[in-house]
Tab-separated table of C-alpha atoms and ligand atoms in Angstrom:
chain	number	residue	atom	x	y	z
A	808	MET	CA	-0.214	0.152	-0.285
A	809	LYS	CA	3.414	2.254	0.744
A	810	LYS	CA	4.685	1.286	-1.905
A	811	ALA	CA	1.654	2.057	-4.164
A	812	LEU	CA	1.023	5.362	-2.697
A	813	ALA	CA	5.069	6.153	-3.072
A	814	MET	CA	4.550	5.781	-6.751
A	815	ILE	CA	1.215	7.661	-7.436
A	816	LEU	CA	2.790	10.453	-5.055
A	817	ALA	CA	6.056	10.103	-7.382
A	818	LEU	CA	3.896	9.805	-10.721
A	819	MET	CA	2.527	13.375	-9.598
A	820	MET	CA	5.179	15.008	-9.447
A	821	VAL	CA	6.635	14.085	-13.323
A	822	LEU	CA	3.212	14.801	-14.340
A	823	SER	CA	3.298	18.827	-13.049
A	824	LEU	CA	6.840	18.866	-13.169
A	825	ALA	CA	5.916	18.467	-16.722
A	826	ALA	CA	3.279	20.540	-17.110
A	827	CYS	CA	5.498	23.585	-15.891
A	828	GLY	CA	7.351	23.383	-18.995
A	829	ASN	CA	4.984	23.099	-20.751
A	830	SER	CA	3.816	27.239	-20.792
A	831	ASP	CA	1.748	27.553	-23.625
A	832	ASN	CA	-1.026	29.037	-22.376
A	833	PRO	CA	-3.585	31.472	-23.550
A	834	GLN	CA	-3.864	33.440	-20.533
A	835	ASN	CA	-0.441	34.128	-20.287
A	836	SER	CA	-0.222	35.822	-22.713
A	837	ASN	CA	1.179	39.073	-21.997
A	838	ALA	CA	-1.288	42.269	-24.967
A	839	GLY	CA	0.712	45.147	-24.042
A	840	GLY	CA	4.810	44.502	-23.238
A	841	GLU	CA	7.510	42.732	-22.558
A	842	SER	CA	7.440	38.684	-22.052
A	843	LYS	CA	6.931	36.952	-18.956
A	844	ALA	CA	8.359	33.521	-17.474
A	845	PRO	CA	5.470	30.526	-17.524
A	846	VAL	CA	3.224	31.537	-14.984
A	847	GLU	CA	3.993	27.975	-12.206
A	848	THR	CA	0.742	27.450	-11.315
A	849	GLN	CA	-0.562	26.522	-14.546
A	850	LYS	CA	-3.248	23.892	-15.216
A	851	PRO	CA	-2.769	21.512	-18.767
A	852	ASP	CA	-5.339	22.247	-20.640
A	853	ASP	CA	-7.851	19.097	-21.627
A	854	ASN	CA	-6.275	18.551	-24.412
A	855	GLN	CA	-3.433	17.311	-22.976
A	856	SER	CA	-2.238	13.636	-21.766
A	857	GLY	CA	0.614	14.102	-19.327
A	858	GLY	CA	1.530	16.684	-19.710
A	859	GLU	CA	1.749	16.785	-23.361
A	860	VAL	CA	0.436	19.045	-26.097
A	861	ALA	CA	-1.781	17.109	-28.380
A	862	ASN	CA	0.414	17.283	-31.719
A	863	LYS	CA	-2.974	18.927	-33.010
A	864	ASP	CA	-2.534	22.292	-31.019
A	865	LYS	CA	1.194	22.321	-31.046
A	866	PRO	CA	2.464	25.578	-32.245
A	867	LEU	CA	3.317	25.573	-36.570
A	868	VAL	CA	4.721	28.910	-38.372
A	869	TRP	CA	4.325	28.155	-42.473
A	870	PHE	CA	7.853	29.902	-44.492
A	871	ASN	CA	9.120	30.904	-47.053
A	872	ARG	CA	5.981	28.230	-49.888
A	873	GLN	CA	3.113	30.732	-48.045
A	874	PRO	CA	-0.136	28.172	-48.072
A	875	SER	CA	-2.214	29.226	-51.245
A	876	ASN	CA	-4.289	27.098	-54.129
A	877	SER	CA	-0.919	27.865	-56.549
A	878	SER	CA	-2.851	28.388	-59.645
A	879	THR	CA	-5.068	31.312	-58.037
A	880	GLY	CA	-2.608	32.284	-55.980
A	881	GLU	CA	-5.970	32.741	-53.606
A	882	LEU	CA	-4.150	31.900	-49.048
A	883	ASP	CA	-4.929	28.966	-48.536
A	884	MET	CA	-6.546	30.682	-44.686
A	885	ASP	CA	-8.107	26.915	-43.504
A	886	ALA	CA	-3.491	25.936	-43.289
A	887	MET	CA	-2.756	29.142	-41.842
A	888	ASN	CA	-5.453	29.402	-38.490
A	889	PHE	CA	-4.704	25.529	-38.273
A	890	ASN	CA	-4.738	26.672	-34.401
A	891	LYS	CA	-4.509	29.528	-32.800
A	892	ASP	CA	-0.370	28.957	-32.517
A	893	THR	CA	-0.443	29.226	-36.032
A	894	TYR	CA	1.309	31.755	-38.582
A	895	TYR	CA	2.869	32.027	-41.954
A	896	VAL	CA	6.415	33.392	-42.244
A	897	GLY	CA	8.398	35.650	-45.786
A	898	PHE	CA	8.423	38.558	-46.903
A	899	ASP	CA	6.645	40.720	-48.532
A	900	ALA	CA	6.735	39.109	-52.043
A	901	VAL	CA	5.181	42.679	-54.722
A	902	GLN	CA	7.612	44.952	-52.843
A	903	GLY	CA	10.156	42.810	-53.482
A	904	ALA	CA	8.980	42.552	-56.444
A	905	GLU	CA	8.595	46.086	-57.865
A	906	LEU	CA	12.574	46.754	-56.554
A	907	GLN	CA	13.680	44.065	-58.833
A	908	GLY	CA	11.340	45.772	-62.149
A	909	GLN	CA	12.470	49.078	-59.961
A	910	MET	CA	16.777	48.577	-59.629
A	911	ILE	CA	16.888	47.188	-63.649
A	912	LEU	CA	15.742	50.318	-65.021
A	913	ASP	CA	18.164	52.264	-63.255
A	914	TYR	CA	20.255	50.377	-64.599
A	915	ILE	CA	19.334	50.506	-67.922
A	916	THR	CA	19.017	54.266	-67.559
A	917	ALA	CA	22.169	54.581	-66.369
A	918	HIS	CA	24.028	53.015	-69.002
A	919	ILE	CA	21.824	53.824	-71.213
A	920	ASP	CA	24.509	54.285	-74.267
A	921	GLU	CA	25.926	50.653	-73.878
A	922	ILE	CA	23.407	49.053	-73.061
A	923	ASP	CA	21.818	47.231	-76.560
A	924	ARG	CA	25.556	45.511	-77.412
A	925	ASN	CA	24.050	44.859	-81.476
A	926	GLY	CA	22.673	48.710	-81.607
A	927	ASP	CA	19.948	47.382	-83.287
A	928	GLY	CA	17.777	50.121	-81.217
A	929	VAL	CA	15.852	46.772	-79.621
A	930	ILE	CA	17.016	46.782	-75.594
A	931	GLY	CA	16.911	42.402	-75.116
A	932	TYR	CA	16.406	40.849	-72.137
A	933	VAL	CA	15.957	37.448	-71.535
A	934	LEU	CA	14.182	36.019	-67.715
A	935	ALA	CA	15.174	32.435	-65.518
A	936	ILE	CA	11.685	32.670	-63.967
A	937	GLY	CA	11.483	30.274	-60.700
A	938	ASP	CA	8.004	27.757	-60.328
A	939	ILE	CA	5.383	28.577	-62.565
A	940	GLY	CA	3.185	28.273	-59.387
A	941	HIS	CA	4.923	29.736	-56.800
A	942	ASN	CA	3.922	32.996	-55.548
A	943	ASP	CA	6.965	35.267	-54.978
A	944	SER	CA	8.853	33.309	-58.204
A	945	ILE	CA	4.680	35.361	-60.277
A	946	ALA	CA	5.608	38.309	-58.543
A	947	ARG	CA	9.211	39.293	-59.738
A	948	THR	CA	8.182	37.863	-63.064
A	949	ARG	CA	5.248	40.795	-62.935
A	950	GLY	CA	7.291	43.248	-61.718
A	951	VAL	CA	11.255	42.562	-64.279
A	952	ARG	CA	7.351	43.054	-66.592
A	953	LYS	CA	6.067	45.904	-65.567
A	954	ALA	CA	8.864	48.597	-64.375
A	955	LEU	CA	10.072	47.073	-68.764
A	956	ASP	CA	6.508	48.029	-70.269
A	957	THR	CA	7.050	44.034	-71.081
A	958	ALA	CA	4.050	43.640	-69.062
A	959	VAL	CA	0.529	42.513	-70.405
A	960	GLU	CA	-2.588	41.961	-68.378
A	961	ASP	CA	-5.425	40.377	-68.590
A	962	GLY	CA	-8.422	40.813	-65.708
A	963	GLY	CA	-6.777	43.676	-64.147
A	964	THR	CA	-3.114	41.332	-63.117
A	965	ILE	CA	-0.099	41.113	-64.960
A	966	LYS	CA	0.652	38.067	-66.853
A	967	SER	CA	3.226	35.529	-65.479
A	968	ASP	CA	3.082	32.714	-68.095
A	969	PRO	CA	6.625	32.070	-69.429
A	970	VAL	CA	6.529	33.056	-73.424
A	971	GLY	CA	9.078	30.190	-74.593
A	972	ILE	CA	10.954	32.011	-77.438
A	973	ASN	CA	9.682	35.215	-78.917
A	974	ALA	CA	12.142	36.296	-81.464
A	975	ASP	CA	10.244	38.691	-83.034
A	976	GLY	CA	7.932	40.477	-80.849
A	977	SER	CA	4.638	37.856	-81.229
A	978	ALA	CA	3.995	36.235	-77.919
A	979	THR	CA	1.170	37.201	-75.992
A	980	ALA	CA	2.094	36.632	-72.709
A	981	VAL	CA	3.749	40.187	-72.980
A	982	LYS	CA	4.540	43.119	-75.415
A	983	ASP	CA	7.393	44.797	-76.854
A	984	GLY	CA	7.451	47.724	-74.287
A	985	LYS	CA	8.436	51.849	-74.695
A	986	LEU	CA	10.657	52.996	-72.510
A	987	THR	CA	11.888	57.188	-72.892
A	988	ILE	CA	15.460	57.257	-71.685
A	989	GLY	CA	17.232	60.745	-72.465
A	990	GLY	CA	14.866	62.062	-74.179
A	991	LYS	CA	15.515	59.239	-76.579
A	992	GLU	CA	12.175	56.159	-77.261
A	993	TYR	CA	13.823	53.069	-77.018
A	994	THR	CA	12.305	49.402	-77.343
A	995	VAL	CA	12.034	46.614	-74.684
A	996	ARG	CA	11.862	43.185	-75.604
A	997	GLU	CA	11.321	40.069	-73.954
A	998	LEU	CA	13.266	37.411	-76.314
A	999	ALA	CA	12.721	34.783	-74.339
A	1000	SER	CA	11.395	33.445	-70.320
A	1001	GLN	CA	11.647	29.634	-69.312
A	1002	GLU	CA	10.430	28.341	-65.938
A	1003	MET	CA	13.813	27.063	-64.870
A	1004	LYS	CA	12.940	22.861	-63.554
A	1005	ASN	CA	14.522	20.101	-63.932
A	1006	SER	CA	13.754	17.058	-65.839
A	1007	ALA	CA	13.048	15.415	-62.140
A	1008	GLY	CA	10.308	17.840	-61.137
A	1009	ALA	CA	12.437	20.287	-59.042
A	1010	THR	CA	11.365	23.941	-59.927
A	1011	TRP	CA	14.461	27.219	-59.582
A	1012	ASP	CA	16.333	24.203	-60.898
A	1013	ALA	CA	20.164	26.738	-61.503
A	1014	ALA	CA	21.169	23.769	-63.499
A	1015	THR	CA	18.867	23.749	-65.146
A	1016	ALA	CA	19.479	27.673	-65.639
A	1017	GLY	CA	22.554	27.862	-66.715
A	1018	ASN	CA	22.241	25.033	-69.166
A	1019	THR	CA	19.084	27.128	-71.103
A	1020	ILE	CA	21.645	30.266	-71.380
A	1021	SER	CA	24.083	29.130	-73.384
A	1022	THR	CA	20.849	27.682	-75.728
A	1023	TRP	CA	19.096	31.217	-75.874
A	1024	VAL	CA	22.493	32.505	-76.580
A	1025	SER	CA	22.906	30.409	-79.962
A	1026	THR	CA	19.541	31.420	-80.492
A	1027	PHE	CA	20.216	35.828	-79.396
A	1028	ASN	CA	23.612	35.639	-78.504
A	1029	ASP	CA	24.866	39.256	-78.832
A	1030	GLN	CA	20.264	40.248	-78.596
A	1031	ILE	CA	20.760	39.970	-75.171
A	1032	ASP	CA	21.516	43.123	-73.675
A	1033	ILE	CA	20.208	41.275	-69.717
A	1034	VAL	CA	19.805	38.556	-67.598
A	1035	ALA	CA	16.820	39.167	-65.491
A	1036	SER	CA	16.446	36.035	-63.128
A	1037	ASN	CA	13.823	34.730	-59.762
A	1038	ASN	CA	16.415	34.065	-57.846
A	1039	ASP	CA	20.641	33.891	-56.928
A	1040	GLY	CA	20.631	30.198	-57.156
A	1041	MET	CA	19.303	30.510	-61.624
A	1042	GLY	CA	21.711	34.307	-61.608
A	1043	MET	CA	24.983	32.989	-60.602
A	1044	ALA	CA	24.537	29.488	-63.077
A	1045	MET	CA	23.609	32.883	-65.790
A	1046	PHE	CA	26.040	34.506	-64.631
A	1047	ASN	CA	29.371	32.025	-64.249
A	1048	ALA	CA	28.351	29.595	-67.814
A	1049	TRP	CA	27.512	33.266	-69.927
A	1050	SER	CA	27.068	36.960	-69.099
A	1051	LYS	CA	30.259	37.039	-67.248
A	1052	GLU	CA	32.771	36.891	-70.059
A	1053	ASN	CA	30.696	38.454	-72.361
A	1054	LYS	CA	29.727	41.559	-69.413
A	1055	VAL	CA	26.431	41.532	-69.321
A	1056	PRO	CA	24.133	42.237	-66.803
A	1057	THR	CA	22.613	39.997	-64.638
A	1058	PHE	CA	20.310	40.550	-62.154
A	1059	GLY	CA	19.127	37.885	-59.867
A	1060	TYR	CA	17.527	37.871	-56.169
A	1061	ASP	CA	18.237	36.806	-52.699
A	1062	ALA	CA	21.330	38.341	-51.634
A	1063	ASN	CA	23.265	34.901	-51.693
A	1064	ALA	CA	26.977	35.360	-51.106
A	1065	ASP	CA	28.039	34.753	-53.496
A	1066	ALA	CA	25.837	36.092	-55.779
A	1067	VAL	CA	26.615	39.312	-53.644
A	1068	ALA	CA	30.116	38.933	-54.376
A	1069	ALA	CA	29.742	38.757	-57.950
A	1070	ILE	CA	29.016	42.458	-57.489
A	1071	ALA	CA	32.225	43.115	-57.942
A	1072	ASP	CA	32.382	41.203	-60.827
A	1073	GLY	CA	29.823	42.433	-62.675
A	1074	TYR	CA	26.533	40.642	-61.859
A	1075	GLY	CA	23.373	43.795	-62.033
A	1076	GLY	CA	22.273	43.863	-58.330
A	1077	THR	CA	19.917	41.563	-56.042
A	1078	ILE	CA	17.306	42.012	-53.016
A	1079	SER	CA	17.720	41.398	-49.950
A	1080	GLN	CA	15.106	39.665	-49.007
A	1081	HIS	CA	15.602	39.976	-45.328
A	1082	ALA	CA	16.140	36.221	-44.782
A	1083	ASP	CA	17.853	37.807	-41.292
A	1084	VAL	CA	14.541	39.022	-40.338
A	1085	GLN	CA	12.920	35.572	-41.473
A	1086	ALA	CA	15.305	33.390	-40.227
A	1087	TYR	CA	14.530	34.777	-36.731
A	1088	LEU	CA	10.812	35.553	-37.324
A	1089	THR	CA	10.461	32.170	-37.389
A	1090	LEU	CA	12.366	30.589	-35.019
A	1091	ARG	CA	10.614	32.901	-31.955
A	1092	VAL	CA	6.821	32.814	-33.326
A	1093	LEU	CA	7.491	28.991	-31.825
A	1094	ARG	CA	9.079	30.961	-28.721
A	1095	ASN	CA	6.447	32.895	-28.238
A	1096	ALA	CA	3.510	29.914	-28.748
A	1097	LEU	CA	6.025	28.288	-26.861
A	1098	ASP	CA	6.519	30.392	-23.419
A	1099	GLY	CA	2.825	30.969	-24.300
A	1100	VAL	CA	3.110	34.720	-24.204
A	1101	ASP	CA	2.178	37.602	-26.411
A	1102	ILE	CA	2.945	37.421	-29.585
A	1103	ASP	CA	4.600	40.043	-30.278
A	1104	THR	CA	6.966	40.438	-28.012
A	1105	GLY	CA	11.047	40.187	-29.426
A	1106	ILE	CA	8.872	41.510	-32.912
A	1107	GLY	CA	7.318	45.251	-32.532
A	1108	THR	CA	7.889	44.680	-28.798
A	1109	PRO	CA	11.224	44.436	-26.456
A	1110	ASP	CA	11.566	40.759	-24.628
A	1111	ASP	CA	13.588	40.305	-21.357
A	1112	ALA	CA	17.386	40.053	-22.631
A	1113	GLY	CA	15.995	43.929	-25.217
A	1114	ASN	CA	15.442	42.417	-28.785
A	1115	VAL	CA	13.021	43.878	-31.160
A	1116	LEU	CA	12.485	44.525	-34.280
A	1117	SER	CA	11.626	47.875	-36.459
A	1118	ASP	CA	8.964	48.219	-38.325
A	1119	GLU	CA	11.086	49.898	-41.309
A	1120	VAL	CA	12.048	45.595	-41.696
A	1121	TYR	CA	9.105	43.844	-41.275
A	1122	LYS	CA	5.392	43.575	-41.197
A	1123	TYR	CA	2.190	42.214	-39.791
A	1124	VAL	CA	-0.729	41.488	-41.379
A	1125	ASP	CA	-3.159	39.590	-38.611
A	1126	ALA	CA	-5.723	39.116	-41.039
A	1127	GLU	CA	-3.127	36.896	-43.428
A	1128	ARG	CA	-1.722	35.429	-39.633
A	1129	SER	CA	1.370	36.869	-42.206
A	1130	TYR	CA	4.618	37.808	-41.157
A	1131	TYR	CA	6.567	39.234	-44.094
A	1132	ALA	CA	9.866	41.091	-43.725
A	1133	LEU	CA	10.529	43.974	-46.062
A	1134	ASN	CA	13.213	43.957	-49.351
A	1135	ALA	CA	16.284	45.954	-50.064
A	1136	ALA	CA	18.686	46.894	-53.438
A	1137	VAL	CA	21.595	46.043	-53.346
A	1138	THR	CA	23.940	46.870	-55.522
A	1139	ALA	CA	27.125	48.741	-56.624
A	1140	GLU	CA	25.829	51.164	-54.527
A	1141	ASN	CA	26.303	49.358	-51.995
A	1142	TYR	CA	27.164	46.152	-51.300
A	1143	GLN	CA	29.521	46.521	-49.044
A	1144	ASP	CA	27.311	45.824	-46.310
A	1145	PHE	CA	25.444	42.810	-47.161
A	1146	MET	CA	28.467	40.812	-47.689
A	1147	ASP	CA	27.561	38.564	-44.566
A	1148	ALA	CA	24.327	36.831	-46.048
A	1149	THR	CA	24.557	34.886	-42.701
A	1150	LYS	CA	24.838	37.463	-39.322
A	1151	PRO	CA	22.260	37.064	-37.115
A	1152	TYR	CA	20.459	40.682	-37.017
A	1153	GLY	CA	22.167	43.750	-35.057
A	1154	PRO	CA	18.357	44.181	-33.305
A	1155	VAL	CA	17.762	40.282	-32.166
A	1156	SER	CA	20.716	38.443	-31.842
A	1157	THR	CA	21.328	38.564	-27.942
A	1158	GLN	CA	20.534	35.140	-26.098
A	1159	LEU	CA	17.601	34.481	-24.720
A	1160	ASP	CA	17.758	33.588	-20.965
A	1161	ALA	CA	17.951	29.701	-20.506
A	1162	THR	CA	15.634	28.790	-16.591
A	1163	ALA	CA	13.173	31.184	-17.927
A	1164	HIS	CA	13.113	30.241	-21.833
A	1165	PRO	CA	13.755	26.104	-21.663
A	1166	THR	CA	14.782	23.847	-24.352
A	1167	LYS	CA	12.922	23.330	-27.293
A	1168	ASN	CA	12.329	20.485	-29.698
A	1169	VAL	CA	11.843	21.807	-33.202
A	1170	TRP	CA	11.549	20.199	-36.377
A	1171	LEU	CA	11.776	21.622	-39.956
A	1172	ASN	CA	12.475	21.285	-42.360
A	1173	ILE	CA	13.502	22.336	-46.144
A	1174	TYR	CA	11.560	21.666	-48.866
A	1175	ASN	CA	14.912	21.281	-51.771
A	1176	ALA	CA	18.157	20.640	-49.900
A	1177	ALA	CA	19.877	21.777	-53.113
A	1178	ASP	CA	18.213	24.896	-52.925
A	1179	ASN	CA	20.631	27.956	-53.246
A	1180	PHE	CA	18.748	30.513	-51.258
A	1181	LEU	CA	17.958	27.761	-48.322
A	1182	SER	CA	20.471	26.061	-48.189
A	1183	ALA	CA	23.381	28.822	-48.295
A	1184	THR	CA	21.143	31.650	-46.983
A	1185	TYR	CA	18.049	30.545	-44.514
A	1186	GLN	CA	19.340	28.032	-42.715
A	1187	PRO	CA	22.688	28.823	-41.051
A	1188	LEU	CA	20.728	31.579	-40.254
A	1189	LEU	CA	18.380	29.393	-38.836
A	1190	GLN	CA	21.102	27.755	-37.083
A	1191	ASN	CA	22.446	30.761	-35.622
A	1192	TYR	CA	19.099	31.720	-34.034
A	1193	ASP	CA	17.420	28.228	-32.630
A	1194	ASP	CA	20.511	29.165	-30.120
A	1195	LEU	CA	19.242	32.111	-29.462
A	1196	LEU	CA	16.213	31.036	-28.666
A	1197	ASN	CA	17.233	27.846	-26.773
A	1198	LEU	CA	15.289	25.630	-29.291
A	1199	LYS	CA	16.225	22.294	-30.359
A	1200	VAL	CA	15.324	21.691	-34.027
A	1201	GLU	CA	16.127	18.746	-36.576
A	1202	TYR	CA	16.167	19.848	-40.065
A	1203	ILE	CA	15.152	17.871	-43.103
A	1204	GLY	CA	15.486	18.496	-46.474
A	1205	GLY	CA	13.835	17.926	-48.816
A	1206	ASP	CA	14.392	16.694	-52.822
A	1207	GLY	CA	11.948	19.649	-53.641
A	1208	GLN	CA	10.517	17.379	-55.718
A	1209	THR	CA	7.556	15.702	-53.622
A	1210	GLU	CA	6.331	16.314	-50.540
A	1211	ALA	CA	5.992	12.727	-48.911
A	1212	ASN	CA	10.249	12.373	-49.544
A	1213	ILE	CA	9.597	15.272	-46.691
A	1214	THR	CA	6.627	13.910	-44.841
A	1215	ASN	CA	7.909	10.709	-44.555
A	1216	ARG	CA	10.641	11.895	-41.743
A	1217	LEU	CA	8.020	12.423	-39.524
A	1218	GLY	CA	7.336	9.231	-38.233
A	1219	ASN	CA	6.292	10.671	-35.052
A	1220	PRO	CA	5.289	13.846	-34.553
A	1221	GLY	CA	4.825	13.111	-30.330
A	1222	GLN	CA	8.602	13.851	-30.204
A	1223	TYR	CA	8.234	16.917	-31.023
A	1224	ASP	CA	6.986	20.274	-28.856
A	1225	ALA	CA	6.170	22.380	-32.340
A	1226	PHE	CA	6.525	22.145	-35.885
A	1227	ALA	CA	8.408	24.440	-39.239
A	1228	ILE	CA	7.600	23.586	-42.358
A	1229	ASN	CA	8.524	24.818	-45.701
A	1230	MET	CA	6.796	22.572	-47.813
A	1231	VAL	CA	7.505	21.732	-52.195
A	1232	LYS	CA	4.244	22.696	-53.235
A	1233	THR	CA	2.897	25.797	-52.146
A	1234	ASP	CA	-1.041	23.684	-52.575
A	1235	ASN	CA	0.538	20.649	-50.130
A	1236	SER	CA	-0.913	22.418	-46.335
A	1237	ALA	CA	-3.307	19.069	-45.521
A	1238	SER	CA	0.408	16.261	-46.280
A	1239	TYR	CA	1.813	17.957	-43.565
A	1240	THR	CA	-1.527	19.145	-40.765
A	1241	SER	CA	-3.046	15.138	-41.831
A	1242	LEU	CA	-0.315	13.693	-40.262
A	1243	LEU	CA	-0.429	16.768	-36.589
A	1244	GLU	CA	-4.570	15.812	-36.871
A	1245	GLY	CA	-3.921	12.701	-36.504
B	1903	LIG	C1	13.864	32.021	-52.570
B	1903	LIG	C2	14.132	31.730	-53.557
B	1903	LIG	C3	13.840	30.411	-53.249
B	1903	LIG	C4	12.130	29.875	-53.158
B	1903	LIG	C5	12.679	28.139	-52.752
B	1903	LIG	C6	12.293	31.998	-52.751
B	1903	LIG	O1	11.186	32.869	-52.038
B	1903	LIG	O2	14.019	33.668	-53.378
B	1903	LIG	O3	15.118	31.723	-54.336
B	1903	LIG	O4	14.436	29.842	-54.389
B	1903	LIG	O5	11.729	30.563	-52.617
B	1903	LIG	O6	10.935	28.732	-52.271
């Protein structure tokens, strides 16, 4: 009898300890301000067994690929509202895309005397498209076409389809643009564009872009005055394969370290999507939900270590449950400031106290381990922040082709306190949420 009593007592102690460690309790949130240490007297929720939160109630952040319909772009609000601790972290795709277009237009304006390599009166560009069903890619294609006046609208939105080859300007997804620079009118033509997808189905594929530029060059040669790309991975592949040697300005997106460094060798420019802020937000929202503090802690409101972001670098759209980092153009004028792409952002780089913010386990996947931006910039940043935020993150790298390659490695969600998901296809949120519901 005594023995049984002792066992029950021991069990109760274990349970109450576990409940203290688990602070995912909305009552703990602190609307106006500073983060608070979890309240020790809290009771576990009904759906927690043995102090454990049900998988379906654990904090979940979607990042980089916003749950949305890949044809219409409509946000998948079911995914974004999966539970009260679900958010998306990305960046402002439209603002960044417009900056990219403007950066190319500014370059043309500043170099108008030498830009038209063969002097045929047509400024020709080629465009590498990442993924025709990805909203970032769509926005960037539109941003370039809008700035260069080659855009064609369909029902109020700019067409983003690839044109294939458009030697004579007859493609229907674009038109020949007119730019007036220094009082003179110039024609701009999208000579070619293509989705860079490899034969296995991986999109944003740098190797495909590197091969495609050779095909385009054999068709157009010195008609190509500018190379534009939806990202730096593809942009650098084209730069290294051809445009560097031929001194043709090439523009990408992401501010990957190799691309920023290449600006010294003639790479035209890139856009920083503030991956340092995004990677922080990706883990920070999980940390806050796990601590049971207001979600704004360490974001718009300083945390107990003084970490805080200013609204110059991010915005939060409540109706979309989404945090968006803001972008900045990186060109010959300022690239020196962007050389270290994997350095944590200064204002949010202070270590959290391990007693108030105890270690938690996070499962996180990168949809394609071969994606230049995600593996060379985003993941190293996450790895810096996970230490600062006391999160033990298991990183899973996908093949960029099938969701199953990733979900197969989420066999035991019960082992983790929170999840960070980067889908292969933006329509596929249910492949993950069904595992958490099951
Ligand atoms: C990045 C690309 C990357 C893609 C992956 C985009 O936001 O700019 O470089 O390939 O995300 O989802």
